[in-house]
mmCIF file of C-alpha atoms in Angstrom:
data_model
loop_
_atom_site.group_PDB
_atom_site.id
_atom_site.type_symbol
_atom_site.label_atom_id
_atom_site.label_comp_id
_atom_site.label_asym_id
_atom_site.label_seq_id
_atom_site.Cartn_x
_atom_site.Cartn_y
_atom_site.Cartn_z
ATOM 1 C CA GLN D 27 110.154 87.980 57.681
ATOM 2 C CA LYS D 28 109.601 88.574 61.390
ATOM 3 C CA GLU D 29 112.630 89.236 63.564
ATOM 4 C CA VAL D 30 111.575 86.452 65.925
ATOM 5 C CA GLU D 31 109.747 83.351 64.722
ATOM 6 C CA GLN D 32 107.860 80.977 66.979
ATOM 7 C CA ASP D 33 105.604 78.096 65.979
ATOM 8 C CA PRO D 34 102.108 78.900 67.311
ATOM 9 C CA GLY D 35 101.186 75.245 67.887
ATOM 10 C CA PRO D 36 99.213 73.955 69.587
ATOM 11 C CA LEU D 37 101.732 71.400 70.771
ATOM 12 C CA SER D 38 99.999 68.530 72.539
ATOM 13 C CA VAL D 39 102.017 65.998 74.553
ATOM 14 C CA PRO D 40 101.228 63.406 77.227
ATOM 15 C CA GLU D 41 101.933 64.084 80.867
ATOM 16 C CA GLY D 42 105.488 63.216 81.848
ATOM 17 C CA ALA D 43 106.955 63.864 78.394
ATOM 18 C CA ILE D 44 109.906 66.144 77.721
ATOM 19 C CA VAL D 45 108.762 69.268 75.896
ATOM 20 C CA SER D 46 110.928 71.309 73.543
ATOM 21 C CA LEU D 47 109.859 74.827 72.606
ATOM 22 C CA ASN D 48 111.875 76.909 70.167
ATOM 23 C CA CYS D 49 112.356 80.353 68.695
ATOM 24 C CA THR D 50 114.521 81.444 65.809
ATOM 25 C CA TYR D 51 115.704 84.984 65.229
ATOM 26 C CA SER D 52 117.456 87.007 62.598
ATOM 27 C CA ASN D 53 119.274 89.751 64.541
ATOM 28 C CA SER D 54 122.722 88.517 65.553
ATOM 29 C CA ALA D 55 123.042 91.447 67.975
ATOM 30 C CA PHE D 56 120.474 90.039 70.425
ATOM 31 C CA GLN D 57 122.080 89.404 73.808
ATOM 32 C CA TYR D 58 119.226 89.035 76.297
ATOM 33 C CA PHE D 59 116.875 86.080 75.926
ATOM 34 C CA MET D 60 113.760 85.377 77.953
ATOM 35 C CA TRP D 61 111.000 82.831 78.204
ATOM 36 C CA TYR D 62 107.627 83.748 79.630
ATOM 37 C CA ARG D 63 104.640 81.571 80.443
ATOM 38 C CA GLN D 64 101.140 82.934 79.977
ATOM 39 C CA TYR D 65 98.027 81.272 81.304
ATOM 40 C CA SER D 66 94.684 82.094 79.747
ATOM 41 C CA ARG D 67 93.367 85.541 80.781
ATOM 42 C CA LYS D 68 96.582 86.302 82.699
ATOM 43 C CA GLY D 69 99.677 88.365 82.108
ATOM 44 C CA PRO D 70 102.979 86.769 81.034
ATOM 45 C CA GLU D 71 105.217 85.616 83.877
ATOM 46 C CA LEU D 72 108.962 85.225 83.611
ATOM 47 C CA LEU D 73 110.310 81.672 83.502
ATOM 48 C CA MET D 74 113.901 82.016 82.346
ATOM 49 C CA TYR D 75 116.280 84.889 81.661
ATOM 50 C CA THR D 76 119.605 84.338 79.890
ATOM 51 C CA TYR D 77 122.348 86.700 78.906
ATOM 52 C CA SER D 78 124.401 85.785 75.830
ATOM 53 C CA SER D 79 124.763 82.102 75.013
ATOM 54 C CA GLY D 80 124.770 78.798 76.886
ATOM 55 C CA ASN D 81 122.387 76.871 79.094
ATOM 56 C CA LYS D 82 120.471 77.757 82.219
ATOM 57 C CA GLU D 83 118.554 75.343 84.384
ATOM 58 C CA ASP D 84 115.837 75.993 86.958
ATOM 59 C CA GLY D 85 114.044 72.958 88.317
ATOM 60 C CA ARG D 86 112.255 71.192 85.469
ATOM 61 C CA PHE D 87 113.061 74.004 83.021
ATOM 62 C CA THR D 88 116.205 74.412 80.907
ATOM 63 C CA ALA D 89 116.852 77.300 78.557
ATOM 64 C CA GLN D 90 119.409 77.019 75.771
ATOM 65 C CA VAL D 91 120.794 79.735 73.541
ATOM 66 C CA ASP D 92 122.681 78.902 70.352
ATOM 67 C CA LYS D 93 123.842 82.221 68.940
ATOM 68 C CA SER D 94 125.675 80.622 66.028
ATOM 69 C CA SER D 95 122.391 79.151 64.784
ATOM 70 C CA LYS D 96 120.244 82.062 66.062
ATOM 71 C CA TYR D 97 118.060 79.633 67.917
ATOM 72 C CA ILE D 98 116.800 79.428 71.481
ATOM 73 C CA SER D 99 115.032 76.561 73.198
ATOM 74 C CA LEU D 100 113.088 75.888 76.356
ATOM 75 C CA PHE D 101 112.945 72.321 77.626
ATOM 76 C CA ILE D 102 110.403 71.160 80.176
ATOM 77 C CA ARG D 103 111.086 67.829 81.896
ATOM 78 C CA ASP D 104 108.406 65.671 83.480
ATOM 79 C CA SER D 105 105.683 67.854 82.025
ATOM 80 C CA GLN D 106 102.530 68.365 84.082
ATOM 81 C CA PRO D 107 98.986 69.402 83.124
ATOM 82 C CA SER D 108 99.674 72.643 85.016
ATOM 83 C CA ASP D 109 102.341 73.431 82.386
ATOM 84 C CA SER D 110 99.558 73.876 79.816
ATOM 85 C CA ALA D 111 99.888 77.496 78.757
ATOM 86 C CA THR D 112 101.234 79.705 76.011
ATOM 87 C CA TYR D 113 105.005 80.148 76.060
ATOM 88 C CA LEU D 114 106.467 83.379 74.752
ATOM 89 C CA CYS D 115 110.065 84.018 73.848
ATOM 90 C CA ALA D 116 111.522 87.512 73.921
ATOM 91 C CA MET D 117 114.914 88.955 73.164
ATOM 92 C CA SER D 118 116.728 92.255 72.958
ATOM 93 C CA VAL D 119 119.997 93.886 72.062
ATOM 94 C CA GLY D 120 120.094 95.806 75.329
ATOM 95 C CA SER D 121 117.250 97.783 76.819
ATOM 96 C CA ASN D 122 113.661 96.669 77.252
ATOM 97 C CA TYR D 123 112.552 99.400 74.863
ATOM 98 C CA GLN D 124 113.962 97.200 72.121
ATOM 99 C CA LEU D 125 112.459 93.915 73.323
ATOM 100 C CA ILE D 126 111.155 91.761 70.463
ATOM 101 C CA TRP D 127 108.578 89.070 71.182
ATOM 102 C CA GLY D 128 107.655 85.826 69.525
ATOM 103 C CA ALA D 129 103.925 85.274 68.964
ATOM 104 C CA GLY D 130 103.858 82.377 71.437
ATOM 105 C CA THR D 131 103.454 78.593 71.328
ATOM 106 C CA LYS D 132 100.362 77.061 72.895
ATOM 107 C CA LEU D 133 101.285 73.944 74.884
ATOM 108 C CA ILE D 134 98.763 71.326 76.006
ATOM 109 C CA ILE D 135 99.789 68.604 78.439
ATOM 110 C CA LYS D 136 97.332 65.711 78.386
ATOM 111 C CA PRO D 137 96.788 63.831 81.669
ATOM 112 C CA ASP H 13 101.640 89.900 89.954
ATOM 113 C CA ALA H 14 104.583 91.928 91.300
ATOM 114 C CA GLY H 15 102.233 94.549 92.730
ATOM 115 C CA ILE H 16 100.687 95.643 89.445
ATOM 116 C CA THR H 17 97.011 96.415 89.104
ATOM 117 C CA GLN H 18 95.335 97.217 85.817
ATOM 118 C CA SER H 19 91.898 98.760 85.606
ATOM 119 C CA PRO H 20 89.386 98.178 84.282
ATOM 120 C CA ARG H 21 89.868 94.467 83.551
ATOM 121 C CA HIS H 22 87.258 94.554 80.801
ATOM 122 C CA LYS H 23 85.778 97.379 78.799
ATOM 123 C CA VAL H 24 83.455 97.670 75.845
ATOM 124 C CA THR H 25 83.279 101.044 74.164
ATOM 125 C CA GLU H 26 82.024 102.570 70.946
ATOM 126 C CA THR H 27 84.079 103.821 68.033
ATOM 127 C CA GLY H 28 85.063 107.444 68.452
ATOM 128 C CA THR H 29 84.878 107.580 72.245
ATOM 129 C CA PRO H 30 87.896 108.334 74.435
ATOM 130 C CA VAL H 31 89.132 105.563 76.706
ATOM 131 C CA THR H 32 91.671 105.611 79.523
ATOM 132 C CA LEU H 33 93.312 102.530 80.970
ATOM 133 C CA ARG H 34 95.159 102.665 84.260
ATOM 134 C CA CYS H 35 98.202 100.835 85.532
ATOM 135 C CA HIS H 36 99.070 101.098 89.199
ATOM 136 C CA GLN H 37 102.226 99.638 90.760
ATOM 137 C CA THR H 38 103.331 99.301 94.369
ATOM 138 C CA GLU H 39 106.954 98.329 93.606
ATOM 139 C CA ASN H 40 108.318 101.859 93.161
ATOM 140 C CA HIS H 41 109.863 100.796 89.849
ATOM 141 C CA ARG H 42 111.161 103.511 87.560
ATOM 142 C CA TYR H 43 110.190 101.973 84.218
ATOM 143 C CA MET H 44 106.641 101.272 83.071
ATOM 144 C CA TYR H 45 105.409 99.978 79.732
ATOM 145 C CA TRP H 46 102.177 99.573 77.830
ATOM 146 C CA TYR H 47 101.865 96.660 75.411
ATOM 147 C CA ARG H 48 99.067 95.310 73.283
ATOM 148 C CA GLN H 49 98.631 91.624 72.496
ATOM 149 C CA ASP H 50 96.794 90.395 69.420
ATOM 150 C CA PRO H 51 96.470 86.872 67.985
ATOM 151 C CA GLY H 52 99.337 86.019 65.653
ATOM 152 C CA HIS H 53 101.447 88.908 66.892
ATOM 153 C CA GLY H 54 103.948 89.092 69.660
ATOM 154 C CA LEU H 55 103.499 91.662 72.351
ATOM 155 C CA ARG H 56 103.951 95.093 70.799
ATOM 156 C CA LEU H 57 105.157 98.105 72.719
ATOM 157 C CA ILE H 58 102.857 101.134 72.604
ATOM 158 C CA HIS H 59 104.562 103.613 74.941
ATOM 159 C CA TYR H 60 106.918 103.458 77.856
ATOM 160 C CA SER H 61 107.969 105.667 80.732
ATOM 161 C CA TYR H 62 111.393 106.057 82.309
ATOM 162 C CA GLY H 63 110.286 108.335 85.106
ATOM 163 C CA VAL H 64 107.634 110.773 86.242
ATOM 164 C CA LYS H 65 106.619 112.889 83.272
ATOM 165 C CA ASP H 66 109.197 111.082 81.072
ATOM 166 C CA THR H 67 107.645 109.008 78.326
ATOM 167 C CA ASP H 68 108.473 107.875 74.820
ATOM 168 C CA LYS H 69 106.841 106.116 71.894
ATOM 169 C CA GLY H 70 107.046 102.462 71.117
ATOM 170 C CA GLU H 71 106.465 100.459 67.973
ATOM 171 C CA VAL H 72 102.688 101.029 67.702
ATOM 172 C CA SER H 73 102.046 104.420 69.298
ATOM 173 C CA ASP H 74 99.701 105.949 66.696
ATOM 174 C CA GLY H 75 96.299 106.704 68.226
ATOM 175 C CA TYR H 76 97.568 106.377 71.802
ATOM 176 C CA SER H 77 98.868 108.808 74.383
ATOM 177 C CA VAL H 78 100.204 108.269 77.890
ATOM 178 C CA SER H 79 100.771 110.189 81.068
ATOM 179 C CA ARG H 80 102.719 109.553 84.233
ATOM 180 C CA SER H 81 102.240 112.145 86.944
ATOM 181 C CA LYS H 82 103.240 109.826 89.811
ATOM 182 C CA THR H 83 105.736 106.979 90.046
ATOM 183 C CA GLU H 84 102.990 104.478 90.743
ATOM 184 C CA ASP H 85 100.523 105.360 87.975
ATOM 185 C CA PHE H 86 100.839 105.089 84.196
ATOM 186 C CA LEU H 87 97.772 105.944 82.120
ATOM 187 C CA LEU H 88 97.099 104.923 78.531
ATOM 188 C CA THR H 89 94.542 106.974 76.595
ATOM 189 C CA LEU H 90 92.893 106.183 73.313
ATOM 190 C CA GLU H 91 91.788 109.635 72.186
ATOM 191 C CA SER H 92 89.179 108.334 69.751
ATOM 192 C CA ALA H 93 88.842 104.571 69.876
ATOM 193 C CA THR H 94 88.772 102.570 66.639
ATOM 194 C CA SER H 95 87.900 98.926 66.018
ATOM 195 C CA SER H 96 91.572 98.214 65.242
ATOM 196 C CA GLN H 97 92.327 99.042 68.873
ATOM 197 C CA THR H 98 90.298 96.089 70.078
ATOM 198 C CA SER H 99 92.971 94.144 71.917
ATOM 199 C CA VAL H 100 94.290 93.010 75.254
ATOM 200 C CA TYR H 101 96.449 95.677 76.869
ATOM 201 C CA PHE H 102 99.199 94.812 79.310
ATOM 202 C CA CYS H 103 101.155 97.016 81.622
ATOM 203 C CA ALA H 104 104.657 95.976 82.677
ATOM 204 C CA ILE H 105 107.246 97.336 85.080
ATOM 205 C CA THR H 106 110.969 97.014 85.690
ATOM 206 C CA GLY H 107 113.513 98.589 87.965
ATOM 207 C CA THR H 108 116.228 98.906 85.307
ATOM 208 C CA THR H 109 116.273 99.065 81.521
ATOM 209 C CA ASN H 110 117.450 95.490 80.960
ATOM 210 C CA SER H 111 115.945 93.569 83.875
ATOM 211 C CA PRO H 112 113.001 91.280 83.068
ATOM 212 C CA LEU H 113 109.537 92.746 82.777
ATOM 213 C CA HIS H 114 106.802 91.974 85.285
ATOM 214 C CA PHE H 115 103.288 92.151 83.899
ATOM 215 C CA GLY H 116 99.841 92.957 85.134
ATOM 216 C CA ASN H 117 96.876 90.758 84.212
ATOM 217 C CA GLY H 118 95.712 92.922 81.364
ATOM 218 C CA THR H 119 92.698 94.907 80.237
ATOM 219 C CA ARG H 120 90.505 93.382 77.560
ATOM 220 C CA LEU H 121 89.185 96.226 75.413
ATOM 221 C CA THR H 122 86.509 95.816 72.774
ATOM 222 C CA VAL H 123 85.689 98.705 70.457
ATOM 223 C CA THR H 124 82.361 98.249 68.682
#
């Protein structure tokens, strides 16, 4: 079993829909949780960074951490075709040397 | 791209040849990382550096070596390339050990 599980998709939704992307994990010691977006042929770019549990909102994006269920989510409101990308979750106990990555979910927003 | 340049962007090489990939940063960040990305796998750490001449192994370091002689440059060398090293290689940088990584746009390496 992988330490971090992420459905590879693809997840295809119509423009304007609310998107929910999720990762589950097995290590209860994880404290730092991140979501990255990766466009084709580009490097990952940071979307959301959360320490410990709770919610964080940034524009159309909301990140949730549920440590009791070992589950993190990224919600995208009013999805746009430009949101079509692969979304990667990552988490660590402390330092970046220990960062564990999900394999990514491919998201397609249909106009 | 947070001032990160990877070169070359694409490379095709033959099995058994040495290959060096370069990561150059203009952010003066202390920490630099080399990852590989393969379908079905998350990003996997190859090596990282916590300062000039200070490096350590990551999860998948076999067959790879690194060097950092200047703050701005981090080199990844495949001593004798194998087909299993066909991958996309990403360099990342951070200023501290637990701040988010900033990535370059990758080098696509094909070993034939």
